[in-house]
mmCIF file of C-alpha atoms in Angstrom:
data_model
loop_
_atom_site.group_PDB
_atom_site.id
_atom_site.type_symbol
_atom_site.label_atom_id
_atom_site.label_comp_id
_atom_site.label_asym_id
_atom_site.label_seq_id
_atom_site.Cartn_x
_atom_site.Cartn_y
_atom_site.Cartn_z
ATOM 1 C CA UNK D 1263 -102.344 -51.996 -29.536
ATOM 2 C CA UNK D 1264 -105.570 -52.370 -28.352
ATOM 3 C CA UNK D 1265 -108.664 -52.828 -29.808
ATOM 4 C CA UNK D 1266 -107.409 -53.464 -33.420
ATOM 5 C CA UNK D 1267 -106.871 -49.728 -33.953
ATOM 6 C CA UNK D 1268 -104.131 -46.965 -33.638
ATOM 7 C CA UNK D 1269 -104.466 -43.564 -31.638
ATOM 8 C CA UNK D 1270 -105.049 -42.210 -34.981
ATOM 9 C CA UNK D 1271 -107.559 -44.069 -36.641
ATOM 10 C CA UNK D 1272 -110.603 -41.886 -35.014
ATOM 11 C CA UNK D 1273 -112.257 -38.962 -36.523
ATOM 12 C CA UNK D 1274 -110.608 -36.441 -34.549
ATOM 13 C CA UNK D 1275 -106.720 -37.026 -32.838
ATOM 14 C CA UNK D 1276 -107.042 -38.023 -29.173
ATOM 15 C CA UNK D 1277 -105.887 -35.395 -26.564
ATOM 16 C CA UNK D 1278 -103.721 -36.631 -23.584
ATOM 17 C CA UNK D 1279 -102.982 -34.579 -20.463
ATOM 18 C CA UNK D 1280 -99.455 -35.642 -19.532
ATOM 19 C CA UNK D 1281 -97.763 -34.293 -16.334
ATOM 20 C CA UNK D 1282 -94.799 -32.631 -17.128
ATOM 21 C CA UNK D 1283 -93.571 -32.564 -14.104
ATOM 22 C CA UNK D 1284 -94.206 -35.915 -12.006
ATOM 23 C CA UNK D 1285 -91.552 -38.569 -12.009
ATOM 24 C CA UNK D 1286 -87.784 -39.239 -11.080
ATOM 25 C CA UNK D 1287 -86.684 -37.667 -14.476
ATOM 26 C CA UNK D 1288 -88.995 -35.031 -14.936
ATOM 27 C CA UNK D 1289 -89.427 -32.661 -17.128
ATOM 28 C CA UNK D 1290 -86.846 -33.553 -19.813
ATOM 29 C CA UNK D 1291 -87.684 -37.131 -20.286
ATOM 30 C CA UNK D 1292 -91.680 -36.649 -19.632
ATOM 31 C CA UNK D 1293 -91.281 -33.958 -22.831
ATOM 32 C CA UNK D 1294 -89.253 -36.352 -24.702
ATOM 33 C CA UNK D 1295 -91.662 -39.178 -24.371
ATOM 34 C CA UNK D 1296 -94.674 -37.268 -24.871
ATOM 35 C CA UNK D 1297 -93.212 -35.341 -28.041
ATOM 36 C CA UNK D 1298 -92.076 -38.920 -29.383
ATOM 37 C CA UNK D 1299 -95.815 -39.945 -29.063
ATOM 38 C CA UNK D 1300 -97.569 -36.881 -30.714
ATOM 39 C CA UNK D 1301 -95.532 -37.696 -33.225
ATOM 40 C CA UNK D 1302 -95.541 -41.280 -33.953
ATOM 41 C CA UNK D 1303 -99.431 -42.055 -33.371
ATOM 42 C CA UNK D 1304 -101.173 -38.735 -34.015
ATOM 43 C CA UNK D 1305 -101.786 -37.577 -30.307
ATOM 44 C CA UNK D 1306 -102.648 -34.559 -29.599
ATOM 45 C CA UNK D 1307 -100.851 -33.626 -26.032
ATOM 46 C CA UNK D 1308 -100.852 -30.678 -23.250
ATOM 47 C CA UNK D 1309 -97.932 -30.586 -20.857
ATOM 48 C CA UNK D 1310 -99.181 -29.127 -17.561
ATOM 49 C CA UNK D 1311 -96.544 -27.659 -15.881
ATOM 50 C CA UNK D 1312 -93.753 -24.718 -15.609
ATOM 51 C CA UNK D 1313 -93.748 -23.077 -18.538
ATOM 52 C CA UNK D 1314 -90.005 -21.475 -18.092
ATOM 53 C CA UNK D 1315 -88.803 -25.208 -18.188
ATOM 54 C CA UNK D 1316 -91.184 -26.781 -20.330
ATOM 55 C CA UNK D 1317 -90.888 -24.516 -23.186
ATOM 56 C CA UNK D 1318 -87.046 -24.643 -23.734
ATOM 57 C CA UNK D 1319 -87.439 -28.591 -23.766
ATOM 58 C CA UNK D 1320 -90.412 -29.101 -26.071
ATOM 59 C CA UNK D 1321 -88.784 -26.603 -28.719
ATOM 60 C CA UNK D 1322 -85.452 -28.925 -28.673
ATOM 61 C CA UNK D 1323 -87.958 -31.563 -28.973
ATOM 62 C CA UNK D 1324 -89.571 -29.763 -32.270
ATOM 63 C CA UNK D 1325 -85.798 -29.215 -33.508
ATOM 64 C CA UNK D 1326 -84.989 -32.711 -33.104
ATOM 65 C CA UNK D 1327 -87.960 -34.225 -34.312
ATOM 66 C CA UNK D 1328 -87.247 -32.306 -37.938
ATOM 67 C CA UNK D 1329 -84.157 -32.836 -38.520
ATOM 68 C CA UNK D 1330 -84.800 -36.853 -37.727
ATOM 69 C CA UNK D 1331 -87.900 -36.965 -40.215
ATOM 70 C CA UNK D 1332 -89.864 -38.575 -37.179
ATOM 71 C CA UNK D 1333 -93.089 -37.846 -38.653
ATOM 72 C CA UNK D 1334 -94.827 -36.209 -41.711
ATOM 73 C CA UNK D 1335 -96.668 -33.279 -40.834
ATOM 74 C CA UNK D 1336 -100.027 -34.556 -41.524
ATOM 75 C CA UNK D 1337 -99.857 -37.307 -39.132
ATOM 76 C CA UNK D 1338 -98.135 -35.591 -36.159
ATOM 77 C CA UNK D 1339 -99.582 -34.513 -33.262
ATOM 78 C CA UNK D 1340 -100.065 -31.079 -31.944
ATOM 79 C CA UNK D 1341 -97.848 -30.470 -28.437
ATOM 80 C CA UNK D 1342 -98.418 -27.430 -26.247
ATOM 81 C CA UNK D 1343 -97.729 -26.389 -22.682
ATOM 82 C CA UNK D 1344 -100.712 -25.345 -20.217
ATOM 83 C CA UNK D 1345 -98.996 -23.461 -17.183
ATOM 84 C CA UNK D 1346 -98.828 -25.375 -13.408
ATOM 85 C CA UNK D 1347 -96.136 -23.866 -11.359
ATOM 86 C CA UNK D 1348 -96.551 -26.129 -8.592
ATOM 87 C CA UNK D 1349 -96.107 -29.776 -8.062
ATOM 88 C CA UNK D 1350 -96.048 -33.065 -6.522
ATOM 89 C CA UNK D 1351 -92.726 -34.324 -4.942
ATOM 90 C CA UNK D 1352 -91.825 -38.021 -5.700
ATOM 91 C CA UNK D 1353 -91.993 -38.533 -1.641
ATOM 92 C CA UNK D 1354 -95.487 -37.216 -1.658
ATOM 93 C CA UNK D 1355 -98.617 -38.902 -0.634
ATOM 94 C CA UNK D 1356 -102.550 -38.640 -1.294
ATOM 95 C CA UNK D 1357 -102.819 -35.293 1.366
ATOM 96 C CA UNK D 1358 -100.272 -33.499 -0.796
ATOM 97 C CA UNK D 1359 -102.800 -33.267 -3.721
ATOM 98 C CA UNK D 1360 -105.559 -31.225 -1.028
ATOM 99 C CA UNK D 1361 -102.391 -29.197 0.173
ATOM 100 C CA UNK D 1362 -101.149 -28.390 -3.983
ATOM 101 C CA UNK D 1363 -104.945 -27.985 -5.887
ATOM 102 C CA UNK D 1364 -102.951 -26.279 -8.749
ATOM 103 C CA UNK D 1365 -99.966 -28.625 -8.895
ATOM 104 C CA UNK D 1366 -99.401 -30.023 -12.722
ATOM 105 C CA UNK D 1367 -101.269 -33.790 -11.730
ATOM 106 C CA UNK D 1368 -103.982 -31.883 -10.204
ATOM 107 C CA UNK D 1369 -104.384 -29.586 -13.697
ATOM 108 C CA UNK D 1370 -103.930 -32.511 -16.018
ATOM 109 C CA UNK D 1371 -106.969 -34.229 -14.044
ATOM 110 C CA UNK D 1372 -108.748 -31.036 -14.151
ATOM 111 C CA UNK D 1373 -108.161 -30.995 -17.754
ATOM 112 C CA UNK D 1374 -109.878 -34.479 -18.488
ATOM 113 C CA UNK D 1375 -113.239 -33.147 -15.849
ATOM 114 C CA UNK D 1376 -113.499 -30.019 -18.143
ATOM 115 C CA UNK D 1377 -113.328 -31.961 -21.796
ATOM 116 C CA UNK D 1378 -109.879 -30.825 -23.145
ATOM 117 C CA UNK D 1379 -108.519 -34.098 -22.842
ATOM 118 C CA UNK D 1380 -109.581 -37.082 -23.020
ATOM 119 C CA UNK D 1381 -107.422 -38.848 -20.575
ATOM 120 C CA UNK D 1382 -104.444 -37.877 -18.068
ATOM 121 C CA UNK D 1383 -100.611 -39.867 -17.137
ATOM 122 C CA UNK D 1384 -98.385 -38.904 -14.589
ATOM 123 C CA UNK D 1385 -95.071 -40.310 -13.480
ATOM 124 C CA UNK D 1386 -95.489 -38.456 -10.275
ATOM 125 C CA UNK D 1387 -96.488 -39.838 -6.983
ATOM 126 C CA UNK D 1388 -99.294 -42.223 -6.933
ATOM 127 C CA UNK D 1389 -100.689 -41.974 -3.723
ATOM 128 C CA UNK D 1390 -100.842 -37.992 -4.915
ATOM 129 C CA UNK D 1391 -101.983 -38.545 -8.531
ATOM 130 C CA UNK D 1392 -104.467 -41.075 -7.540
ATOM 131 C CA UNK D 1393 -106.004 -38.598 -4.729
ATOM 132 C CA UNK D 1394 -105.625 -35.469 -7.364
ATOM 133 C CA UNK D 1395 -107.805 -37.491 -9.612
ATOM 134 C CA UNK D 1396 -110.624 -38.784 -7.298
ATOM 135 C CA UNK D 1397 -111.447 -35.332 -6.421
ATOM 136 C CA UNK D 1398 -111.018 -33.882 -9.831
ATOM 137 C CA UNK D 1399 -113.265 -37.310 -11.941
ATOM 138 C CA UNK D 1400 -116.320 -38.728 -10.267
ATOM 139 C CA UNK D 1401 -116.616 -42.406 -10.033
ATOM 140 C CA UNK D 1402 -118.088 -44.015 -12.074
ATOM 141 C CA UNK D 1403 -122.187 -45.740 -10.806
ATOM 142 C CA UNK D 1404 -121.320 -48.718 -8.786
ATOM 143 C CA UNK D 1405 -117.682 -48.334 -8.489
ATOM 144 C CA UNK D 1406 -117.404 -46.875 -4.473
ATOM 145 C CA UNK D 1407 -113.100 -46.887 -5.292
ATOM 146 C CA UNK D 1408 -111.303 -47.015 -8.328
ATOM 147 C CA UNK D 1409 -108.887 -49.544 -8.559
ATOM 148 C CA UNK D 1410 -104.767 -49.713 -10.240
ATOM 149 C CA UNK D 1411 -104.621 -52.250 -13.104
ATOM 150 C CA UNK D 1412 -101.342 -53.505 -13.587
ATOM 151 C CA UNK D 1413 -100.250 -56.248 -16.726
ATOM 152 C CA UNK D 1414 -97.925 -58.862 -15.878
ATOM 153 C CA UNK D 1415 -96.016 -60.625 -18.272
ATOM 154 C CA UNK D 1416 -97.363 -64.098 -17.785
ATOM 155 C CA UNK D 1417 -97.910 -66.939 -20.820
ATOM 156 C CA UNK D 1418 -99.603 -67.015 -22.983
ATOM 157 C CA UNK D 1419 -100.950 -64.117 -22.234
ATOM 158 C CA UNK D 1420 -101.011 -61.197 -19.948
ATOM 159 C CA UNK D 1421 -102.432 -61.152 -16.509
ATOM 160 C CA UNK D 1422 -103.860 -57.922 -15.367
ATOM 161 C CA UNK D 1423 -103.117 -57.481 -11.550
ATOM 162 C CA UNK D 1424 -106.299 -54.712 -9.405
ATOM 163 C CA UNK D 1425 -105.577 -53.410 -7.092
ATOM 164 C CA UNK D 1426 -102.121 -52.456 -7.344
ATOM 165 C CA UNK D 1427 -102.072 -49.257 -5.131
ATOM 166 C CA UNK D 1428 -104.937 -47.388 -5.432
ATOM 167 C CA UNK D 1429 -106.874 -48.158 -1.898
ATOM 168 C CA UNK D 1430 -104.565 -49.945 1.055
ATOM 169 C CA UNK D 1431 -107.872 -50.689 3.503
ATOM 170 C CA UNK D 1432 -110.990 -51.950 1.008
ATOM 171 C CA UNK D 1433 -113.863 -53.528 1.602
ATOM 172 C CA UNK D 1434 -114.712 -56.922 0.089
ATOM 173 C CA UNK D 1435 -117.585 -55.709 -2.047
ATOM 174 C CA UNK D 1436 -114.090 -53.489 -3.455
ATOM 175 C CA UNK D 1437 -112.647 -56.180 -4.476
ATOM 176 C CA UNK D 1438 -115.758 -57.531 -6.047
ATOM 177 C CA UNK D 1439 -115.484 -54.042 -8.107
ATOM 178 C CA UNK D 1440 -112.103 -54.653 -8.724
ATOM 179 C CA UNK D 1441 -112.893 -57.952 -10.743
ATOM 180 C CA UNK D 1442 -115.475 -56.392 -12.869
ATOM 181 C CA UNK D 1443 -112.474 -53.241 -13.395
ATOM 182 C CA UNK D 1444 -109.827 -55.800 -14.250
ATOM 183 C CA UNK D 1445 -112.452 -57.869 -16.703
ATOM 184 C CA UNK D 1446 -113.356 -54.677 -18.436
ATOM 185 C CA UNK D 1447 -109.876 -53.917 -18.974
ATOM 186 C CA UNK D 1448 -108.913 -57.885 -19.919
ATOM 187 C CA UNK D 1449 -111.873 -57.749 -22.394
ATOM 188 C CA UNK D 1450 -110.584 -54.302 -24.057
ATOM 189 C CA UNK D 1451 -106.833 -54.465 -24.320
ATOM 190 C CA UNK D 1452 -106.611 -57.775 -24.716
ATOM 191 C CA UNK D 1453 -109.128 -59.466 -26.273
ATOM 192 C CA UNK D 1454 -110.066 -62.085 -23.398
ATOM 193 C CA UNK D 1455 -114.214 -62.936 -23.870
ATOM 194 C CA UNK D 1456 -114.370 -64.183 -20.606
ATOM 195 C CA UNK D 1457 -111.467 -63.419 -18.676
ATOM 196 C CA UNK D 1458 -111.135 -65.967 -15.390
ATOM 197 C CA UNK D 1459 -110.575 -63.951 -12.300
ATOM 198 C CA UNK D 1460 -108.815 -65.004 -9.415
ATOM 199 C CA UNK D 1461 -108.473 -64.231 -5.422
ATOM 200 C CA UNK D 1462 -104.744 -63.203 -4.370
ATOM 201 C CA UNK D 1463 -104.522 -65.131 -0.871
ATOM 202 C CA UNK D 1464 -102.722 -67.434 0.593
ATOM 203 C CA UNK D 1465 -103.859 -70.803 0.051
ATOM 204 C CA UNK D 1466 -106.021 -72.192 -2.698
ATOM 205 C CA UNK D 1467 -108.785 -73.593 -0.239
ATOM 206 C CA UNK D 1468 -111.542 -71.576 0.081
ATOM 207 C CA UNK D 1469 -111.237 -70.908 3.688
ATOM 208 C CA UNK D 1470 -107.780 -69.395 3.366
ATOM 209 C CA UNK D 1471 -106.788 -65.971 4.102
ATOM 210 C CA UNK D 1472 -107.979 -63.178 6.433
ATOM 211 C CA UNK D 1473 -111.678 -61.756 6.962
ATOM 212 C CA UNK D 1474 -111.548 -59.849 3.524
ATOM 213 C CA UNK D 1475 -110.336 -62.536 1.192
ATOM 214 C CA UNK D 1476 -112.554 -64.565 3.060
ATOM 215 C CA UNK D 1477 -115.558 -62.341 2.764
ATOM 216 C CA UNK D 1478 -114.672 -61.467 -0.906
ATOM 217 C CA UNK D 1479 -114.070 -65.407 -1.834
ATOM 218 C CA UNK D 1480 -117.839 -65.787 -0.951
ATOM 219 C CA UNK D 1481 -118.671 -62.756 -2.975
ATOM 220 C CA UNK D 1482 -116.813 -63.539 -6.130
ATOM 221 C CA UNK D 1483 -118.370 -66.925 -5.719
ATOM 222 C CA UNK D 1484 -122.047 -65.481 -6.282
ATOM 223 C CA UNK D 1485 -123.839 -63.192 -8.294
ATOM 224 C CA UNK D 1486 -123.004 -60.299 -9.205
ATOM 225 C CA UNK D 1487 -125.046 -57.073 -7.450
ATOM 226 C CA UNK D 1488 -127.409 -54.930 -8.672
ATOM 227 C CA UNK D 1489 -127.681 -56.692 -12.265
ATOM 228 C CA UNK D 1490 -124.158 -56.783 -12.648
ATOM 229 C CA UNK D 1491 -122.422 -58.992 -15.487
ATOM 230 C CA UNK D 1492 -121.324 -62.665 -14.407
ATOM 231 C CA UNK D 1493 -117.790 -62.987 -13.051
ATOM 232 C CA UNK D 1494 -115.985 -66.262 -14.150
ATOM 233 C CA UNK D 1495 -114.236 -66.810 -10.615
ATOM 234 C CA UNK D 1496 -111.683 -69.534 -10.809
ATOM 235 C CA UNK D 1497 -111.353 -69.467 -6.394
ATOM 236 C CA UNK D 1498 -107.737 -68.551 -4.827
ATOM 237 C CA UNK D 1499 -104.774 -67.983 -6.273
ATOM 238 C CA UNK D 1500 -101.329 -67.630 -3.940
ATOM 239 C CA UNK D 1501 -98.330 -65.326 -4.918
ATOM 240 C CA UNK D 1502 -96.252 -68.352 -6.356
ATOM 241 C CA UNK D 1503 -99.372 -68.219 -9.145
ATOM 242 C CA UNK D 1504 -99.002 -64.651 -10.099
ATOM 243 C CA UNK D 1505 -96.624 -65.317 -13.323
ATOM 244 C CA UNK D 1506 -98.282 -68.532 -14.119
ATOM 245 C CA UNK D 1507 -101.200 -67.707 -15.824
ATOM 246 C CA UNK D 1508 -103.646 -69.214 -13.858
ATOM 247 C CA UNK D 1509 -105.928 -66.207 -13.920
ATOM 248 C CA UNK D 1510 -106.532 -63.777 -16.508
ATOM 249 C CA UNK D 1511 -107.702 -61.394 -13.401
ATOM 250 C CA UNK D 1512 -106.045 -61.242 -10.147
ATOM 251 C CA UNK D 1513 -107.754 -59.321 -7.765
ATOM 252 C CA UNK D 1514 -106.381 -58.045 -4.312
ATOM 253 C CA UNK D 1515 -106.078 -55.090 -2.057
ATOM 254 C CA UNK D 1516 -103.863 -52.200 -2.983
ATOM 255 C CA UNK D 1517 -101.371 -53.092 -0.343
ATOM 256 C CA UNK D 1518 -100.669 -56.331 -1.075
ATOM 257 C CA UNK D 1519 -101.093 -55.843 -4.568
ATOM 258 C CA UNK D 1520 -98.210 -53.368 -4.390
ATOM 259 C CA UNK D 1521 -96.002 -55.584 -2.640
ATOM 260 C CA UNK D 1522 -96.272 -58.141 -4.745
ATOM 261 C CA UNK D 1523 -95.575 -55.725 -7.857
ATOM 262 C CA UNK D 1524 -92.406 -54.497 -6.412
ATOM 263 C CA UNK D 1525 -91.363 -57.602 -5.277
ATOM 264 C CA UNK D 1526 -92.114 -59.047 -8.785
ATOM 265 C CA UNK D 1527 -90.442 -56.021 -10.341
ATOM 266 C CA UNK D 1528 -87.248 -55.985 -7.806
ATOM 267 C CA UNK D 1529 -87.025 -60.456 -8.698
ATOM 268 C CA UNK D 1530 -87.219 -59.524 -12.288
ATOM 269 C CA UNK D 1531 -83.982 -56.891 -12.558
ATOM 270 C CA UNK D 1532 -81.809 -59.534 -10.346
ATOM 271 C CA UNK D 1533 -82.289 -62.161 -12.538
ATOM 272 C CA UNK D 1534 -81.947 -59.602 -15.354
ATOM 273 C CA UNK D 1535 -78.569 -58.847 -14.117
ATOM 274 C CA UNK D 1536 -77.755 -62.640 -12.533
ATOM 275 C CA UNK D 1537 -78.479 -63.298 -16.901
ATOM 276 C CA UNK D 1538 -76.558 -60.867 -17.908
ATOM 277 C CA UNK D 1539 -73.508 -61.612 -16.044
ATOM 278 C CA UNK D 1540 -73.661 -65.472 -16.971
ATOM 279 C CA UNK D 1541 -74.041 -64.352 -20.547
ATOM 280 C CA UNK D 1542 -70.928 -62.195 -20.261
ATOM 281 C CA UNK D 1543 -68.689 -64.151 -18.050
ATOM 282 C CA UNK D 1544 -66.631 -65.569 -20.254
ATOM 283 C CA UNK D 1545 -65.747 -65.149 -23.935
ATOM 284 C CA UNK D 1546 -67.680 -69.027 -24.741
ATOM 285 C CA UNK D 1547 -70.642 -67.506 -23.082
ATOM 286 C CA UNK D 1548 -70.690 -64.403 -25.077
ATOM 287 C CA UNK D 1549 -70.168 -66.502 -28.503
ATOM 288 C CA UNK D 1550 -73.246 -68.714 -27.367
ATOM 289 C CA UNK D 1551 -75.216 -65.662 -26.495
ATOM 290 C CA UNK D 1552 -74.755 -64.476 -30.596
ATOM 291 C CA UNK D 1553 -77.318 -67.579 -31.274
ATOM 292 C CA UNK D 1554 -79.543 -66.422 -28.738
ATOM 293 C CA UNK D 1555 -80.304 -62.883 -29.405
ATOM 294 C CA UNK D 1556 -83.441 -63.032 -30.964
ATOM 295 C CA UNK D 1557 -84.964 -64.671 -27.946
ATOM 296 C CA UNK D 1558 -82.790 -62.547 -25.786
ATOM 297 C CA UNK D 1559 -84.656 -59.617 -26.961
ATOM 298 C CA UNK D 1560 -88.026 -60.938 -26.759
ATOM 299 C CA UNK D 1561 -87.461 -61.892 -23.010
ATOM 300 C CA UNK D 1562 -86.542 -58.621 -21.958
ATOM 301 C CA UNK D 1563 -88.644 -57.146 -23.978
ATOM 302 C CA UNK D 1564 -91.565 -58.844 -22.212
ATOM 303 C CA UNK D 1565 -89.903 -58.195 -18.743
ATOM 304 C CA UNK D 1566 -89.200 -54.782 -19.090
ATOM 305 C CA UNK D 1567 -92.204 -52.900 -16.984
ATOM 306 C CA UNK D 1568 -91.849 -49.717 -19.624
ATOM 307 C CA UNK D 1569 -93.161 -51.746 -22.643
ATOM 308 C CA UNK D 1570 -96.400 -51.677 -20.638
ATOM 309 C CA UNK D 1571 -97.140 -48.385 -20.349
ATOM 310 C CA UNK D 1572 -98.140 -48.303 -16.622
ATOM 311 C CA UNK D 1573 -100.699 -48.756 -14.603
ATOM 312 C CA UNK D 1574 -104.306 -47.692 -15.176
ATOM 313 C CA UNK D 1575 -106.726 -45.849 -12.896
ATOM 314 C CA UNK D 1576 -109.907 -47.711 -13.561
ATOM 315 C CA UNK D 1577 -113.353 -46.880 -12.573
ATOM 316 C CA UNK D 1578 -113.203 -42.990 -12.932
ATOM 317 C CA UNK D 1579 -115.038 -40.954 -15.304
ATOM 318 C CA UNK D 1580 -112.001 -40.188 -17.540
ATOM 319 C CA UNK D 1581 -109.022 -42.270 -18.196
ATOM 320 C CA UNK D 1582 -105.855 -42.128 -15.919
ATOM 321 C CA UNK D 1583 -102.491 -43.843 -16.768
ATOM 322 C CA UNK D 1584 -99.854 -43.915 -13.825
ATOM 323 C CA UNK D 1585 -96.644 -44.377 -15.312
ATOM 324 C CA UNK D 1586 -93.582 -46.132 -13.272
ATOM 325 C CA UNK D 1587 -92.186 -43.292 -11.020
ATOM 326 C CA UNK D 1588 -88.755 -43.758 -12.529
ATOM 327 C CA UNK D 1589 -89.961 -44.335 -16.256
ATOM 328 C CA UNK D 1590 -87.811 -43.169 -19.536
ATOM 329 C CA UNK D 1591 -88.750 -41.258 -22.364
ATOM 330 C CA UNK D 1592 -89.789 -44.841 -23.698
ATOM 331 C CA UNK D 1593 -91.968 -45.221 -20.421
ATOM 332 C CA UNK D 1594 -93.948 -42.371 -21.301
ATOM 333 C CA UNK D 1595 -94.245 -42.758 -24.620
ATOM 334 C CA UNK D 1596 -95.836 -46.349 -23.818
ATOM 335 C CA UNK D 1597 -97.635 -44.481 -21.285
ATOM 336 C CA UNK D 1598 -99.414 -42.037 -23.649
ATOM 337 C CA UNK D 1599 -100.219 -44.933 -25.973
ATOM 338 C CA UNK D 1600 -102.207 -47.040 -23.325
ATOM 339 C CA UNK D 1601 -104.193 -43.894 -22.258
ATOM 340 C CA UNK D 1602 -105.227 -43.572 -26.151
ATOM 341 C CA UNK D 1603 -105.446 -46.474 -26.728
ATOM 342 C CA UNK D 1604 -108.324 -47.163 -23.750
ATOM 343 C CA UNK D 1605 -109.938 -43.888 -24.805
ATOM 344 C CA UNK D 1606 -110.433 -45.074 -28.384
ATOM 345 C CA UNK D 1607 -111.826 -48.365 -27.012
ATOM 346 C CA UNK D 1608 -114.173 -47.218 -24.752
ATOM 347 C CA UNK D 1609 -112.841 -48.618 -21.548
ATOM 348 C CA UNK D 1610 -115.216 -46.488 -19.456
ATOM 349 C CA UNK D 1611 -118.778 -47.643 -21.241
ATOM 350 C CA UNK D 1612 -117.502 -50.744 -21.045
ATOM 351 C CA UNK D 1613 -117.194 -50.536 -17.085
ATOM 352 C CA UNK D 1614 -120.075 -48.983 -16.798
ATOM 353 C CA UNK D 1615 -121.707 -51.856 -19.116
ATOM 354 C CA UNK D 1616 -120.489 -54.596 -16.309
ATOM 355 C CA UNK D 1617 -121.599 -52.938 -13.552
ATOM 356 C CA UNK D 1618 -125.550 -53.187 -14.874
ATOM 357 C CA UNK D 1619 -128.124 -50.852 -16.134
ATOM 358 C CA UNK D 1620 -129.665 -50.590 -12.211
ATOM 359 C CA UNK D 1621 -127.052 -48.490 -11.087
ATOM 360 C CA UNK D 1622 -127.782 -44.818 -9.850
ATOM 361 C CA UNK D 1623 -125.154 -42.061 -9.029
ATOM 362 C CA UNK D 1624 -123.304 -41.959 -5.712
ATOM 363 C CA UNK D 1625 -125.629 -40.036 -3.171
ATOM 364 C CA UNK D 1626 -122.277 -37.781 -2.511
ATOM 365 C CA UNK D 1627 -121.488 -37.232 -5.752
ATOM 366 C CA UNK D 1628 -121.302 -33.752 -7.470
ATOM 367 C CA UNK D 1629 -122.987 -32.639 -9.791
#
């Protein structure tokens, strides 16, 4: 939860665009997920996609969610279907979404520009949904990319990882955006009053690294521009320091910052399964595992990437939740939670709060 509050605590239920379509399961556990959410926090949710697929699913949904007693009436939300027959495939990249303008991540986006919704999540392709939703929601003054946020489950608390996909190539005022993205987000879902931001590199010295991390180190060292808010940059941080909570911000570019996720994500299921196969091997393991559930569960609880939600789109004029390209019902589900939740906390004043009162609009942007 962020925030202190629930989806449902505002005046009026939040509406999420969720792409019905877009991810390795798609559409039966994107409907599942999102129907399980309408219903257990109050959202109000449009599946964009094909309606001769979509409408089967949701009503099995409806039938399901009766019977079960999910929700009462007054606190479920409302589900419908707006119609996309095309679509992003999983394989995809950011030139698919100029070749598809009406696939279902392009409408969802389109959905948030126009006021409908309040934010969109796709499980779709992310070089695709990203690109559908830079043309579809202006950035926001100040911010010249938007930038992923991931969380990592680090102790004591989370670490929020930007850029984790969004732009391969940035430049190092980017990444100086990025922190100011990642502290926004730190502050908001987590509580942090000043979050301590960190440079992804590879060695703690200042010096370290190539011509961006060495350009952005001196950056991230000064003020901010243009009247920004004060970063509190703790230097360098190498990949050994990603889980060990040595920054509450970890900024990089979206290559890296992708490699490291899936290399984080890939180390996490081996030891997942190296764990469960010592806890199995033999029947005094499994009788010691009995006293160990509790803790058990809380581990992979914290490990598993689907608690999360995803990964955000920050810097946008809207909100944008990427969810894990092979993510569960519960995936999206958590997905359509985080995109509430942000909406109801304001996650885009509060970007545009850190970036400073002297900012003006793009010179290319639309109006």
């Amino acid at each position: 939860m962020i925030g202190g509050s629930t989806p449902g605590d505002q005046a009026g239920p939040t509406t999420i665009a969720v792409d019905a379509m877009g991810g390795d399961h798609a559409p039966a556990a994107i409907v599942e997920g999102a129907a399980a959410a309408a219903a257990a926090f109050g959202i109000d949710v449009i599946l964009t996609g094909r309606s001769a697929q979509l409408g089967p699913l949701l009503t099995a949904q409806d039938g399901a969610s009766s019977r079960n007693g999910a929700a009462s009436a007054a606190h479920r939300g409302q589900v419908r279907i707006v119609t996309a027959e095309d679509s992003l495939a999983m394989d995809e990249g950011a030139l698919a979404s100029l070749r598809r303008p009406r696939s279902s991540a392009a409408i969802a986006c389109q959905l948030v520009r126009r006021g409908l919704a309040q934010a969109a999540v796709s499980a779709g392709s992310t070089g695709g949904t990203v690109a559908a939703a830079r043309l579809r929601l202006r950035s926001l003054p100040g911010v010249m990319r938007p930038g992923l946020a991931v969380v990592l489950p680090t102790r004591p608390g989370p670490t929020v990882l930007v850029d984790a996909g969004a732009i391969a190539d940035p430049k190092p005022e980017m990444l100086v955006a990025f922190a100011q993205l990642g502290v926004a987000y730190a502050q908001v879902a987590y509580g942090i009053a000043e979050p301590r931001v960190g440079l992804l590199t590879i060695g703690e010295e200042p010096g370290k690294g190539n011509r961006l991390t060495r350009r952005a180190h001196e950056l991230l060292a000064g003020a901010p521009p243009h009247g920004g808010l004060p970063l509190r940059f703790v230097g360098n941080v190498e990949g050994g320091d990603l889980l060990a909570g040595k920054a509450d911000v970890i900024v990089t570019d979206g290559f890296t910052g992708n490699v490291a996720l899936k290399t984080l994500e890939g180390t996490a299921a081996f030891a997942a399964e190296q764990m469960r196969a010592a806890l199995t091997g033999s029947a005094a393991a499994r009788f010691g595992t009995l006293f160990q559930r509790r803790g058990l569960r809380e581990l992979i609880g914290r490990m598993d990437a689907e608690t999360y939600g995803g990964a955000a789109l920050l810097g946008l004029e809207g909100t944008v939740v990427i969810a894990h390209g092979a993510a569960t019902a519960k995936g999206i589900t958590s997905a359509c939670r985080l995109a509430a939740d942000l909406v109801q906390s304001h996650i885009t004043e509060k970007i545009k709060e850190r970036f400073g009162p002297g900012r003006g609009g793009h010179f290319l942007r639309r109006s």
